[in-house]
mmCIF file of C-alpha atoms and ligand atoms in Angstrom:
data_model
loop_
_atom_site.group_PDB
_atom_site.id
_atom_site.type_symbol
_atom_site.label_atom_id
_atom_site.label_comp_id
_atom_site.label_asym_id
_atom_site.label_seq_id
_atom_site.Cartn_x
_atom_site.Cartn_y
_atom_site.Cartn_z
ATOM 1 C CA UNK A 24 -8.953 41.940 -13.327
ATOM 2 C CA UNK A 25 -8.714 41.817 -17.095
ATOM 3 C CA UNK A 26 -8.319 38.043 -17.007
ATOM 4 C CA UNK A 27 -11.363 37.620 -14.755
ATOM 5 C CA UNK A 28 -13.668 39.730 -16.913
ATOM 6 C CA UNK A 29 -12.541 37.883 -20.049
ATOM 7 C CA UNK A 30 -13.255 34.597 -18.275
ATOM 8 C CA UNK A 31 -16.755 35.628 -17.281
ATOM 9 C CA UNK A 32 -17.353 37.071 -20.731
ATOM 10 C CA UNK A 33 -16.449 33.793 -22.441
ATOM 11 C CA UNK A 34 -18.621 31.756 -20.071
ATOM 12 C CA UNK A 35 -21.511 34.122 -20.521
ATOM 13 C CA UNK A 36 -21.311 33.904 -24.307
ATOM 14 C CA UNK A 37 -21.204 30.090 -24.157
ATOM 15 C CA UNK A 38 -24.404 29.927 -22.093
ATOM 16 C CA UNK A 39 -26.113 32.486 -24.313
ATOM 17 C CA UNK A 40 -25.486 30.354 -27.428
ATOM 18 C CA UNK A 41 -27.856 27.782 -26.008
ATOM 19 C CA UNK A 42 -30.554 30.364 -25.227
ATOM 20 C CA UNK A 43 -33.045 31.216 -27.982
ATOM 21 C CA UNK A 44 -33.852 34.934 -28.369
ATOM 22 C CA UNK A 45 -35.798 36.438 -25.466
ATOM 23 C CA UNK A 46 -35.174 33.494 -23.092
ATOM 24 C CA UNK A 47 -33.404 33.439 -19.709
ATOM 25 C CA UNK A 48 -31.929 30.402 -17.913
ATOM 26 C CA UNK A 49 -34.054 29.150 -15.012
ATOM 27 C CA UNK A 50 -32.521 27.263 -12.122
ATOM 28 C CA UNK A 51 -35.822 25.958 -10.746
ATOM 29 C CA UNK A 52 -38.377 23.917 -12.698
ATOM 30 C CA UNK A 53 -41.597 25.973 -12.870
ATOM 31 C CA UNK A 54 -44.914 24.101 -13.097
ATOM 32 C CA UNK A 55 -47.233 25.417 -15.813
ATOM 33 C CA UNK A 56 -50.588 23.680 -15.946
ATOM 34 C CA UNK A 57 -53.803 25.028 -17.417
ATOM 35 C CA UNK A 58 -55.902 22.985 -14.983
ATOM 36 C CA UNK A 59 -55.692 20.553 -12.080
ATOM 37 C CA UNK A 60 -53.162 17.728 -12.168
ATOM 38 C CA UNK A 61 -54.846 14.529 -13.337
ATOM 39 C CA UNK A 62 -53.813 11.495 -11.290
ATOM 40 C CA UNK A 63 -53.241 8.648 -13.726
ATOM 41 C CA UNK A 64 -51.874 5.367 -12.373
ATOM 42 C CA UNK A 65 -49.633 3.249 -14.566
ATOM 43 C CA UNK A 66 -52.258 0.450 -14.268
ATOM 44 C CA UNK A 67 -54.871 2.539 -16.072
ATOM 45 C CA UNK A 68 -52.460 4.489 -18.317
ATOM 46 C CA UNK A 69 -52.570 3.706 -21.997
ATOM 47 C CA UNK A 70 -51.088 5.330 -25.048
ATOM 48 C CA UNK A 71 -53.244 5.533 -28.170
ATOM 49 C CA UNK A 72 -52.181 6.223 -31.743
ATOM 50 C CA UNK A 73 -54.931 6.753 -34.291
ATOM 51 C CA UNK A 74 -53.371 6.365 -37.723
ATOM 52 C CA UNK A 75 -54.316 8.099 -40.953
ATOM 53 C CA UNK A 76 -56.055 4.803 -41.772
ATOM 54 C CA UNK A 77 -58.358 5.415 -38.773
ATOM 55 C CA UNK A 78 -56.996 2.358 -37.022
ATOM 56 C CA UNK A 79 -56.485 2.759 -33.260
ATOM 57 C CA UNK A 80 -53.360 1.219 -31.775
ATOM 58 C CA UNK A 81 -52.869 1.115 -28.004
ATOM 59 C CA UNK A 82 -50.006 0.379 -25.628
ATOM 60 C CA UNK A 83 -50.388 -0.368 -21.938
ATOM 61 C CA UNK A 84 -47.787 0.997 -19.519
ATOM 62 C CA UNK A 85 -46.014 -2.387 -19.481
ATOM 63 C CA UNK A 86 -46.047 -2.628 -23.277
ATOM 64 C CA UNK A 87 -44.590 0.880 -23.527
ATOM 65 C CA UNK A 88 -41.898 0.027 -20.965
ATOM 66 C CA UNK A 89 -40.837 -3.019 -22.972
ATOM 67 C CA UNK A 90 -39.741 -0.750 -25.826
ATOM 68 C CA UNK A 91 -36.121 0.454 -26.004
ATOM 69 C CA UNK A 92 -35.510 3.693 -24.092
ATOM 70 C CA UNK A 93 -33.250 6.664 -24.734
ATOM 71 C CA UNK A 94 -31.371 8.781 -22.208
ATOM 72 C CA UNK A 95 -31.960 12.356 -23.357
ATOM 73 C CA UNK A 96 -29.958 15.437 -22.383
ATOM 74 C CA UNK A 97 -31.609 18.547 -23.743
ATOM 75 C CA UNK A 98 -32.510 22.196 -23.250
ATOM 76 C CA UNK A 99 -36.193 23.119 -22.844
ATOM 77 C CA UNK A 100 -37.758 26.498 -23.628
ATOM 78 C CA UNK A 101 -41.059 27.793 -22.252
ATOM 79 C CA UNK A 102 -42.847 30.568 -24.125
ATOM 80 C CA UNK A 103 -43.079 32.489 -20.813
ATOM 81 C CA UNK A 104 -39.296 33.003 -21.385
ATOM 82 C CA UNK A 105 -37.648 30.553 -19.023
ATOM 83 C CA UNK A 106 -35.335 27.961 -20.458
ATOM 84 C CA UNK A 107 -33.737 25.078 -18.621
ATOM 85 C CA UNK A 108 -30.378 23.998 -19.970
ATOM 86 C CA UNK A 109 -29.003 20.453 -19.872
ATOM 87 C CA UNK A 110 -32.028 18.626 -18.455
ATOM 88 C CA UNK A 111 -31.938 14.813 -18.293
ATOM 89 C CA UNK A 112 -34.828 12.575 -19.230
ATOM 90 C CA UNK A 113 -35.544 8.954 -20.072
ATOM 91 C CA UNK A 114 -38.197 8.012 -22.559
ATOM 92 C CA UNK A 115 -39.287 6.000 -25.566
ATOM 93 C CA UNK A 116 -38.853 7.575 -28.983
ATOM 94 C CA UNK A 117 -42.136 8.307 -30.733
ATOM 95 C CA UNK A 118 -40.704 6.567 -33.817
ATOM 96 C CA UNK A 119 -41.694 3.284 -32.132
ATOM 97 C CA UNK A 120 -45.343 4.368 -31.963
ATOM 98 C CA UNK A 121 -45.815 6.307 -35.190
ATOM 99 C CA UNK A 122 -44.099 3.831 -37.486
ATOM 100 C CA UNK A 123 -46.741 2.390 -39.826
ATOM 101 C CA UNK A 124 -49.509 4.817 -38.787
ATOM 102 C CA UNK A 125 -49.235 6.885 -41.992
ATOM 103 C CA UNK A 126 -46.749 9.357 -43.444
ATOM 104 C CA UNK A 127 -47.001 13.113 -43.721
ATOM 105 C CA UNK A 128 -49.553 15.493 -42.308
ATOM 106 C CA UNK A 129 -50.047 16.654 -38.767
ATOM 107 C CA UNK A 130 -50.843 15.272 -35.363
ATOM 108 C CA UNK A 131 -53.270 16.155 -32.615
ATOM 109 C CA UNK A 132 -51.754 15.257 -29.283
ATOM 110 C CA UNK A 133 -54.263 14.702 -26.475
ATOM 111 C CA UNK A 134 -53.756 14.331 -22.748
ATOM 112 C CA UNK A 135 -55.564 13.000 -19.721
ATOM 113 C CA UNK A 136 -57.403 16.044 -18.382
ATOM 114 C CA UNK A 137 -58.337 17.389 -21.821
ATOM 115 C CA UNK A 138 -55.225 19.312 -22.955
ATOM 116 C CA UNK A 139 -54.426 19.184 -26.674
ATOM 117 C CA UNK A 140 -51.665 20.480 -28.912
ATOM 118 C CA UNK A 141 -50.823 20.190 -32.610
ATOM 119 C CA UNK A 142 -47.447 19.192 -34.046
ATOM 120 C CA UNK A 143 -46.481 18.268 -37.620
ATOM 121 C CA UNK A 144 -45.884 14.521 -37.837
ATOM 122 C CA UNK A 145 -42.367 15.107 -39.172
ATOM 123 C CA UNK A 146 -41.419 16.822 -35.894
ATOM 124 C CA UNK A 147 -42.359 13.773 -33.834
ATOM 125 C CA UNK A 148 -40.200 11.269 -35.728
ATOM 126 C CA UNK A 149 -36.492 10.945 -36.432
ATOM 127 C CA UNK A 150 -35.454 10.722 -32.777
ATOM 128 C CA UNK A 151 -36.618 14.246 -31.850
ATOM 129 C CA UNK A 152 -39.624 13.444 -29.639
ATOM 130 C CA UNK A 153 -40.293 11.018 -26.820
ATOM 131 C CA UNK A 154 -42.767 9.721 -24.294
ATOM 132 C CA UNK A 155 -40.749 10.679 -21.223
ATOM 133 C CA UNK A 156 -41.290 9.012 -17.854
ATOM 134 C CA UNK A 157 -38.115 9.930 -15.942
ATOM 135 C CA UNK A 158 -36.662 13.342 -15.111
ATOM 136 C CA UNK A 159 -33.205 13.698 -13.529
ATOM 137 C CA UNK A 160 -33.145 9.990 -12.673
ATOM 138 C CA UNK A 161 -36.507 9.947 -10.872
ATOM 139 C CA UNK A 162 -39.997 8.931 -11.997
ATOM 140 C CA UNK A 163 -41.633 11.987 -13.581
ATOM 141 C CA UNK A 164 -43.592 13.868 -10.891
ATOM 142 C CA UNK A 165 -47.377 14.212 -11.431
ATOM 143 C CA UNK A 166 -47.205 18.025 -11.612
ATOM 144 C CA UNK A 167 -44.643 17.739 -14.431
ATOM 145 C CA UNK A 168 -46.816 15.282 -16.363
ATOM 146 C CA UNK A 169 -46.187 11.946 -14.700
ATOM 147 C CA UNK A 170 -46.559 9.137 -15.197
ATOM 148 C CA UNK A 171 -45.567 10.176 -18.746
ATOM 149 C CA UNK A 172 -45.482 13.273 -20.906
ATOM 150 C CA UNK A 173 -44.517 14.145 -24.423
ATOM 151 C CA UNK A 174 -41.041 15.648 -24.785
ATOM 152 C CA UNK A 175 -40.486 17.692 -27.956
ATOM 153 C CA UNK A 176 -37.571 19.876 -26.889
ATOM 154 C CA UNK A 177 -36.960 21.602 -30.230
ATOM 155 C CA UNK A 178 -40.355 23.359 -29.974
ATOM 156 C CA UNK A 179 -41.657 25.647 -27.197
ATOM 157 C CA UNK A 180 -42.472 23.548 -24.165
ATOM 158 C CA UNK A 181 -46.265 23.912 -24.431
ATOM 159 C CA UNK A 182 -45.989 21.316 -27.244
ATOM 160 C CA UNK A 183 -44.628 18.823 -24.694
ATOM 161 C CA UNK A 184 -48.034 17.636 -23.493
ATOM 162 C CA UNK A 185 -48.083 16.474 -19.895
ATOM 163 C CA UNK A 186 -50.130 13.342 -18.934
ATOM 164 C CA UNK A 187 -50.052 12.369 -22.592
ATOM 165 C CA UNK A 188 -52.766 9.931 -23.605
ATOM 166 C CA UNK A 189 -52.425 9.698 -27.342
ATOM 167 C CA UNK A 190 -51.777 11.066 -30.791
ATOM 168 C CA UNK A 191 -54.106 11.229 -33.759
ATOM 169 C CA UNK A 192 -52.642 11.627 -37.230
ATOM 170 C CA UNK A 193 -54.567 14.095 -39.371
ATOM 171 C CA UNK A 194 -54.119 15.678 -42.788
ATOM 172 C CA UNK A 195 -54.939 19.227 -41.730
ATOM 173 C CA UNK A 196 -53.256 21.236 -38.987
ATOM 174 C CA UNK A 197 -55.799 21.715 -36.175
ATOM 175 C CA UNK A 198 -54.933 24.196 -33.418
ATOM 176 C CA UNK A 199 -54.812 22.748 -29.894
ATOM 177 C CA UNK A 200 -55.496 24.331 -26.496
ATOM 178 C CA UNK A 201 -52.926 27.160 -26.484
ATOM 179 C CA UNK A 202 -52.894 27.513 -30.262
ATOM 180 C CA UNK A 203 -56.638 28.324 -30.243
ATOM 181 C CA UNK A 204 -55.875 30.997 -27.628
ATOM 182 C CA UNK A 205 -53.411 32.732 -29.948
ATOM 183 C CA UNK A 206 -50.154 30.846 -29.555
ATOM 184 C CA UNK A 207 -48.240 29.865 -32.666
ATOM 185 C CA UNK A 208 -49.226 26.723 -34.582
ATOM 186 C CA UNK A 209 -45.578 25.563 -34.879
ATOM 187 C CA UNK A 210 -43.659 27.278 -32.037
ATOM 188 C CA UNK A 211 -39.975 27.275 -33.012
ATOM 189 C CA UNK A 212 -38.103 29.008 -30.139
ATOM 190 C CA UNK A 213 -35.143 29.911 -32.394
ATOM 191 C CA UNK A 214 -37.484 31.872 -34.700
ATOM 192 C CA UNK A 215 -39.417 33.232 -31.692
ATOM 193 C CA UNK A 216 -42.712 31.835 -32.936
ATOM 194 C CA UNK A 217 -44.609 32.683 -29.757
ATOM 195 C CA UNK A 218 -47.938 33.913 -31.133
ATOM 196 C CA UNK A 219 -49.981 33.477 -34.291
ATOM 197 C CA UNK A 220 -48.414 35.713 -36.916
ATOM 198 C CA UNK A 221 -44.851 35.607 -35.463
HETATM 199 N N1 MTE B 322 -51.553 18.443 -20.282
HETATM 200 C C1 MTE B 322 -50.874 19.611 -20.230
HETATM 201 N N2 MTE B 322 -49.670 19.663 -20.788
HETATM 202 C C2 MTE B 322 -48.952 20.821 -20.760
HETATM 203 C C3 MTE B 322 -49.482 21.989 -20.180
HETATM 204 C C4 MTE B 322 -50.781 21.899 -19.590
HETATM 205 O O1 MTE B 322 -51.305 22.890 -19.062
HETATM 206 N N3 MTE B 322 -51.440 20.695 -19.633
HETATM 207 N N4 MTE B 322 -48.765 23.155 -20.177
HETATM 208 C C5 MTE B 322 -47.730 23.274 -21.202
HETATM 209 C C6 MTE B 322 -46.854 24.408 -20.978
HETATM 210 S S1 MTE B 322 -47.431 25.938 -21.387
HETATM 211 C C7 MTE B 322 -45.574 24.234 -20.560
HETATM 212 S S2 MTE B 322 -44.476 25.518 -20.473
HETATM 213 C C8 MTE B 322 -45.101 22.923 -20.077
HETATM 214 C C9 MTE B 322 -44.739 23.075 -18.637
HETATM 215 O O2 MTE B 322 -44.237 21.869 -18.140
HETATM 216 P P1 MTE B 322 -43.834 21.831 -16.613
HETATM 217 O O3 MTE B 322 -45.050 22.187 -15.810
HETATM 218 O O4 MTE B 322 -43.331 20.451 -16.381
HETATM 219 O O5 MTE B 322 -42.745 22.870 -16.457
HETATM 220 O O6 MTE B 322 -46.064 21.908 -20.187
HETATM 221 C C10 MTE B 322 -46.900 22.003 -21.306
HETATM 222 N N5 MTE B 322 -47.742 20.833 -21.335
HETATM 223 MO MO1 MO B 323 -45.473 27.302 -21.393
#
């Protein structure tokens, strides 16, 4: 019996190391949407980057899909306390889109359907954020943000805007949809930045 409890104990501790404070591991993949699911076909989909210079750059679906892709294995953490460990995605690093659009400052991410969220520019570059279009080897389902969503796994999952349409670079941090309703402007799960003031 002693051996078995030690075994479970060690496994338990291993899993817990990957869980930020106050999170539990989910086995399902909950859908959290503030409104109806917009249906965006890849024919009409475009990705827009408005640089600090005010210049608007756009990519069609085909142009986006011509860029090099990354296979991403990562943990995701929702502020409602579920985390999903070891999820698999495919996407294009945001470095490809933000390069040359201006350094420093913040971004306003906007989605089809009207959702917005704010992220410092530095958090979207350096291979830490993607436009993701595949989940577990399948095209990303509409309810999870398909055809493409932002994936910023090191921040709470509300920063990973579903049905992403574009990013505007700005000098001042401007709260997005959930941030205006009291959620944290940055949202680091390891520092439990759930609400303004955390
Ligand atoms: N456009 C859009 N993106 C969104 C949301 C939303 O309501 N609309 N919800 C956010 C929240 S709070 C979370 S936890 C995740 C949920 O993603 P999922 O539904 O794929 O689990 O998407 C985030 N991105
Ligand atoms: Mo969330």
